[in-house]
Coordinates of C-alpha atoms in Angstrom, one line a residue:
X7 CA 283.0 58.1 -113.9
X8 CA 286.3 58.7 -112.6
X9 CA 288.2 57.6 -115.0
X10 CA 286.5 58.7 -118.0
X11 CA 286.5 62.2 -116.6
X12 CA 290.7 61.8 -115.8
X13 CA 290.5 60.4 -120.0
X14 CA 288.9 63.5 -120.5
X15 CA 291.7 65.4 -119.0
X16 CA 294.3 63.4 -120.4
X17 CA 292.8 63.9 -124.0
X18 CA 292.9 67.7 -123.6
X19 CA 296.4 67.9 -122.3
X20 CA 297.5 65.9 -125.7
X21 CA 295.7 68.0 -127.7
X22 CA 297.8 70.9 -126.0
X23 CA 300.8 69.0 -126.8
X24 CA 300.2 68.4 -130.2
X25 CA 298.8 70.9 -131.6
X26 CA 300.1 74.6 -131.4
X27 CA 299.5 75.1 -127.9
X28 CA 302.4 73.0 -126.7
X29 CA 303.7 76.1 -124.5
X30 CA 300.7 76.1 -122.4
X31 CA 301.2 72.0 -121.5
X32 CA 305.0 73.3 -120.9
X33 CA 303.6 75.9 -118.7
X34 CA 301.2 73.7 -117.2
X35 CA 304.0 70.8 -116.3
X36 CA 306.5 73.8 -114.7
X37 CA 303.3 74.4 -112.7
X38 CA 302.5 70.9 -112.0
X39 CA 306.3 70.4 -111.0
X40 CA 306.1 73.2 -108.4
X41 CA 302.2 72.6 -106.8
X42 CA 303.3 68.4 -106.9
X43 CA 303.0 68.5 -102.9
X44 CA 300.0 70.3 -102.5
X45 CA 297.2 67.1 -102.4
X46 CA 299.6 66.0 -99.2
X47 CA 299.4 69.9 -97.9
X48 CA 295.7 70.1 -97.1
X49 CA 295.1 71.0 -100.9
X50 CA 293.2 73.5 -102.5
X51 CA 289.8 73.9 -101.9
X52 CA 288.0 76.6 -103.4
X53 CA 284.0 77.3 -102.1
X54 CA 282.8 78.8 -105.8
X55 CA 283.2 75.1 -106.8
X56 CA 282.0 74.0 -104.0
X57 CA 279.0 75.3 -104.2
X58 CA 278.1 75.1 -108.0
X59 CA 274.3 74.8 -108.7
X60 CA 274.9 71.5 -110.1
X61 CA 275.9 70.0 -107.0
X62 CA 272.3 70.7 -105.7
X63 CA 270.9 69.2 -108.5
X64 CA 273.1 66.2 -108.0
X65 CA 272.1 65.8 -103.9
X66 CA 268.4 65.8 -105.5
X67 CA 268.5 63.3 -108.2
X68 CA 269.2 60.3 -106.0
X69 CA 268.1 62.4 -103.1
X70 CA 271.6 62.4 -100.6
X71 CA 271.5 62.9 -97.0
X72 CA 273.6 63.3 -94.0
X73 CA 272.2 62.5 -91.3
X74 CA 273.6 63.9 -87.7
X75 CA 273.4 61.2 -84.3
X76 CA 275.8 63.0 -82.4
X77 CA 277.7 66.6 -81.8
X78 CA 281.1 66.8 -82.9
X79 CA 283.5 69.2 -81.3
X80 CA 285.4 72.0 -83.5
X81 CA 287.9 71.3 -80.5
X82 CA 288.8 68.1 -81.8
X83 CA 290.6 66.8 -85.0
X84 CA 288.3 63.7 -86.4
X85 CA 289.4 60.7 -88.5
X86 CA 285.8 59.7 -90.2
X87 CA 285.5 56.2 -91.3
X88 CA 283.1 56.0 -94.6
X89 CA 281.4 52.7 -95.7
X90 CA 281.2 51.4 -97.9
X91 CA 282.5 52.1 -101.2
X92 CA 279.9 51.5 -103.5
X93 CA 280.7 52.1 -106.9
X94 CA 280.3 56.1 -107.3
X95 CA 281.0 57.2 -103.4
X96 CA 278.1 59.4 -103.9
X97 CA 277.3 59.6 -100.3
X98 CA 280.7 60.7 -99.8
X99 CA 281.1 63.1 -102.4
X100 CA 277.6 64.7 -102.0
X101 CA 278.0 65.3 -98.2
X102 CA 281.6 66.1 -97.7
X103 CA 282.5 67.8 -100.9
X104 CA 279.5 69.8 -102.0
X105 CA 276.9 72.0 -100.3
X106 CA 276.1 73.1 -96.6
X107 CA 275.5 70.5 -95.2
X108 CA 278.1 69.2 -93.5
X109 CA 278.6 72.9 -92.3
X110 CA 275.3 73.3 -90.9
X111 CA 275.3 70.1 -89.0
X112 CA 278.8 70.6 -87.8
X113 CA 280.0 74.0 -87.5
X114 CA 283.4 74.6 -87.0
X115 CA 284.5 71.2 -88.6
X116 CA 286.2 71.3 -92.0
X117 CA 286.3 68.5 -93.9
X118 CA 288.8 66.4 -96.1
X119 CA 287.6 64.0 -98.4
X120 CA 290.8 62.0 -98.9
X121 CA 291.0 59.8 -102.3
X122 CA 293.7 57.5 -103.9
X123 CA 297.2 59.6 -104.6
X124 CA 296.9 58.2 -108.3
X125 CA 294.1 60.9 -109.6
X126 CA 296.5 64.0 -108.7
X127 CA 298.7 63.1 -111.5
X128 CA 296.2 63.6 -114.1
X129 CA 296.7 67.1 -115.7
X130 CA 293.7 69.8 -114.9
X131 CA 292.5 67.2 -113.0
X132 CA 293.7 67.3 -110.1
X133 CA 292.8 70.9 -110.0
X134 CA 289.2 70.6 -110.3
X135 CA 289.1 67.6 -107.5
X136 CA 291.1 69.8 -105.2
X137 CA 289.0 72.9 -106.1
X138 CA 286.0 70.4 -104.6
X139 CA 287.8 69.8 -101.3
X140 CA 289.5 66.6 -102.3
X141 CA 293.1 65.8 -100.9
X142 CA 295.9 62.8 -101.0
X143 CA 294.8 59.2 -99.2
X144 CA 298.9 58.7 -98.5
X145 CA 300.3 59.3 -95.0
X146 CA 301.4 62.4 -95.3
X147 CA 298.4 63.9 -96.3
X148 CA 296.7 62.6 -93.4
X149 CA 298.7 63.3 -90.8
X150 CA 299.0 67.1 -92.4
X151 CA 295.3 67.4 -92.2
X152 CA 294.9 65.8 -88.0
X153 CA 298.0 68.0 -87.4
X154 CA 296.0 71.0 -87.5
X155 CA 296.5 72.7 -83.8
X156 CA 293.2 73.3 -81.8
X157 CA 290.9 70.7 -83.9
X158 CA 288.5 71.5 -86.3
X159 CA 289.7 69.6 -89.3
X160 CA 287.9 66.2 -89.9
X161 CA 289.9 63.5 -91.9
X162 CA 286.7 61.6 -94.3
X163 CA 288.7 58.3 -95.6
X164 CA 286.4 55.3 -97.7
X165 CA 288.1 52.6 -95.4
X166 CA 287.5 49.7 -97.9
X167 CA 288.7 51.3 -100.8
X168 CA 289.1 50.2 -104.4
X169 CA 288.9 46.8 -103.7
X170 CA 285.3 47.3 -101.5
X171 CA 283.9 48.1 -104.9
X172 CA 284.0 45.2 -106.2
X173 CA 281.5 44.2 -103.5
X174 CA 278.6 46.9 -104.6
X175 CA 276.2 44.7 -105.5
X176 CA 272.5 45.8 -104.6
X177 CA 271.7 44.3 -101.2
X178 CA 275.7 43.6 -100.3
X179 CA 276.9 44.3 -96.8
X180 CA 280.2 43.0 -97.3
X181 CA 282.7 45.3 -96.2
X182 CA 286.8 45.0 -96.9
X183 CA 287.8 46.3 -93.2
X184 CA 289.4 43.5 -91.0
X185 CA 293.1 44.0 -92.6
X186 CA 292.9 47.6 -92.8
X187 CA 294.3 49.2 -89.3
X188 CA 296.1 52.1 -90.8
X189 CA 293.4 53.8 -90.2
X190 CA 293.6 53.3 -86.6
X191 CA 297.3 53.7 -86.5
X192 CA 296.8 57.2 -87.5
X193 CA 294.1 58.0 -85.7
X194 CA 296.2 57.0 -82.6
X195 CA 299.3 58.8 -83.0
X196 CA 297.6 61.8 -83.5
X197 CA 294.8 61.8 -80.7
X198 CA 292.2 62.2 -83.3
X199 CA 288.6 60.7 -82.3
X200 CA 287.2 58.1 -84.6
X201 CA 283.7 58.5 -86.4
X202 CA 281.8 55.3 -87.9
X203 CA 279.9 56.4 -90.9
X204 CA 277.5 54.6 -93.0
X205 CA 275.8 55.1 -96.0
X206 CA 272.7 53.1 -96.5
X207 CA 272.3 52.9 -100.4
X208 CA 275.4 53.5 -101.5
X209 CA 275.3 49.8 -103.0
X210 CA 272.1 50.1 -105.0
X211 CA 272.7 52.6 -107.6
X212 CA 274.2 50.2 -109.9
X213 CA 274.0 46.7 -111.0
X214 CA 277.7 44.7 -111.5
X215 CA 278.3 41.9 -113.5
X216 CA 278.3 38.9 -111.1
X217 CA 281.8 38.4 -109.9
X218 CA 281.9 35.9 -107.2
X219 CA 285.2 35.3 -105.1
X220 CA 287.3 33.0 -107.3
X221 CA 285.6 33.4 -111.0
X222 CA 287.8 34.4 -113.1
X223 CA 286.2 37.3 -113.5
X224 CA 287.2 38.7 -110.0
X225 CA 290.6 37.1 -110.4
X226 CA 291.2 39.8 -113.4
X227 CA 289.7 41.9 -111.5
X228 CA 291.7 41.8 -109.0
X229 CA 295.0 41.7 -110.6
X230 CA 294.2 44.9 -112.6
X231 CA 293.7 46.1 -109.4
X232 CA 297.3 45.8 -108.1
X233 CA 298.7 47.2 -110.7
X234 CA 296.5 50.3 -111.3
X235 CA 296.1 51.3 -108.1
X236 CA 292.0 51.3 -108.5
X237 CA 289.4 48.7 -109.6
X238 CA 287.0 48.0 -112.6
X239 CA 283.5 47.0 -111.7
X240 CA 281.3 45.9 -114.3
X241 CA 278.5 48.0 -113.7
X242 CA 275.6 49.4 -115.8
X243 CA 272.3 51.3 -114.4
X244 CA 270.0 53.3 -116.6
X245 CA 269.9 55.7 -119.3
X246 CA 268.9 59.3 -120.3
X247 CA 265.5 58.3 -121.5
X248 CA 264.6 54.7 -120.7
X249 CA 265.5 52.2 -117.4
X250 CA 267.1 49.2 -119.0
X251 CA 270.5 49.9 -119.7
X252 CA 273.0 52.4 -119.1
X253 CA 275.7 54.1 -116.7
X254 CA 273.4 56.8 -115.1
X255 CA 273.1 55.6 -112.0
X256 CA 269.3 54.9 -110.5
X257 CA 267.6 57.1 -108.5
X258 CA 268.0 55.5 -105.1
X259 CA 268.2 57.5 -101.5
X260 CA 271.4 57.2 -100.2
X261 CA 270.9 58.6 -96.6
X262 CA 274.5 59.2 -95.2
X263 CA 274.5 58.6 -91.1
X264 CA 277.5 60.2 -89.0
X265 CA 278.0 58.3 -86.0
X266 CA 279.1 59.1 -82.5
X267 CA 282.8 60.0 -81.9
X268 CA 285.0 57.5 -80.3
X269 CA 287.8 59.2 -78.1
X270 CA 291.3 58.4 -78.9
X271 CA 293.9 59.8 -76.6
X272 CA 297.1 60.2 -78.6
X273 CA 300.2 57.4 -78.5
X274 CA 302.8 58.4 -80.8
X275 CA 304.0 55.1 -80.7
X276 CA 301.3 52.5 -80.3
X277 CA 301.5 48.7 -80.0
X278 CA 300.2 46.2 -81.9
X279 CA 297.9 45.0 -79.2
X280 CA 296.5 48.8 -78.9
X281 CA 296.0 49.2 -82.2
X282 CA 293.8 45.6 -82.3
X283 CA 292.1 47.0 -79.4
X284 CA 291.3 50.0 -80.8
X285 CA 290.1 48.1 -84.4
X286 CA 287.9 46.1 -82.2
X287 CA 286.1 48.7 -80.8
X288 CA 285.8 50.7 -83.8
X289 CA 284.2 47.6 -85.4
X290 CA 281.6 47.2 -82.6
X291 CA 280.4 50.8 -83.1
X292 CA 280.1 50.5 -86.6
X293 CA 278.1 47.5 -86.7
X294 CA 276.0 48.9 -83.6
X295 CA 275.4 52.4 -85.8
X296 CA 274.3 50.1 -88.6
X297 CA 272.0 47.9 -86.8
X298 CA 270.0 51.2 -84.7
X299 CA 269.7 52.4 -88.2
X300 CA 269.1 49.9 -90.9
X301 CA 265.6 49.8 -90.4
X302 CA 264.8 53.2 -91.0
X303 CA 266.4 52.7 -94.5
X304 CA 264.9 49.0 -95.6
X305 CA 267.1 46.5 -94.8
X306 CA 265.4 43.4 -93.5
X307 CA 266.3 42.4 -89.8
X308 CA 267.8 39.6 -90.4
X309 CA 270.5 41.1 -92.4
X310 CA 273.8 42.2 -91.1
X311 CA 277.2 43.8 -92.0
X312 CA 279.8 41.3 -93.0
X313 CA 283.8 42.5 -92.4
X314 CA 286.2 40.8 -94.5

């Protein structure tokens, strides 16, 4: 969905070029040139967008929920972990980018949905996912937005990434999380407090093409994925008018549950051992939000979260 929408873009800006409108794409890439930083800078979020009708209708159709265990201080910067992926991040996007929700539960809190660097180089763009609260996933970016003096900001990164989407199949609890301590590094140096969140049906809005570990399928897979920068699930779901094929995705509940904060005093320079530590416990209370939770939202008992 992504990428066709960045295609999209990408088309129009051509058309610009070629065609006798080239001094607006000149325009547009003087622009471009001077606004480059802004995705690291907190971006450029603008509440009209934000609060298009459509969005509503979008929170309906699956329906999406956030659902609220614990307060959250507007004294504190956060560092909010999201799992997992899924294929869309409609959990994500639907709480954090669109509608009052987020507001309403935690006042004082602004939050930053922070995506791959790669989609603020597509012309117009970048614009629009800005305009819907969306920022820069590189270093910079979030260390500008848990810099912010007297708290209030709330950093909302998908922890597993591109590579956790190739794990949404329906029923998967497999989540790409035991390498990735950046995370925690940051949170760390800048004394924000951690949040576990999960979002129960994010997997089962679409179906993938089987792709075990190993086929050659997920080898390509996987490769693309280096080079790109994002991955390329197989996926289909439904359609406009019948339920057997398509890429609309079903219309599953995805019920989006913001865990307690964990308290991180800052250490500008922490050690590897801290950081472990720190990983460790953060893993505990993620697997303890998911397990007080999951059966509120149909897993079976005997099912668990599995890090990789």
């Amino acid at each position: 969905f992504w990428s066709l929408a960045a295609e999209f873009c990408w088309g129009f800006f051509v058309i610009l070029i070629l065609g006798n409108f080239w001094f607006l794409a000149v325009l547009y890439l003087l622009w471009l040139y001077l606004d480059w930083e802004t995705p690291c800078t907190g971006g450029r979020r603008s509440q009209w967008v934000r609060s298009w009708t459509v969005w509503k209708y979008f929170r309906e159709y699956f329906p999406i929920h956030l659902i609220k265990t614990s307060d959250l201080s507007p004294n504190h910067n956060y560092l909010l972990g999201f799992h997992p992926h899924g294929v869309l991040v409609a959990g994500a996007f639907g709480n954090f980018c669109t509608g009052p929700g987020f507001k309403n539960l935690f006042p004082g809190l602004t939050p930053f949905l922070h995506i791959m660097p790669i989609w603020f180089g597509c012309p117009f763009f970048r614009e629009y996912i800005m305009s819907a609260g969306m920022v820069s996933a590189s270093k910079e970016s979030v260390s500008y937005v848990l810099s912010n003096e007297g708290g209030g900001h709330a950093s909302v990164i998908v922890i597993g990434g591109a590579e956790e989407s190739l794990n949404a199949h329906p029923g998967s609890l497999t989540l790409n999380i035991l390498k990735r301590k950046g995370f925690i590094k940051m949170a760390l140096k800048h004394g924000a407090h951690l949040v576990p969140v999960f979002s129960f049906g994010e997997n089962e809005l679409f179906k993938q093409v089987a792709n075990p570990k190993g086929s050659w399928l997920r080898n390509v897979q996987e490769k693309l994925q280096k080079i790109m920068g994002f991955a390329l699930p197989l996926f289909h779901a439904r359609g406009v008018f019948q339920y057997s094929f398509g890429l609309i995705p079903y219309r599953q509940p995805i019920h989006t549950v913001v865990g307690s904060p964990i308290p991180v005093k800052r250490n500008l320079n922490p050690t590897a051992e801290e950081i472990d530590q720190l990983h460790a416990l953060y893993l505990q209370k993620l697997r303890k939000l998911f397990e007080e939770h999951k059966r509120n939202y149909g897993i079976p008992e005997h099912k668990s979260l599995i890090f990789e």
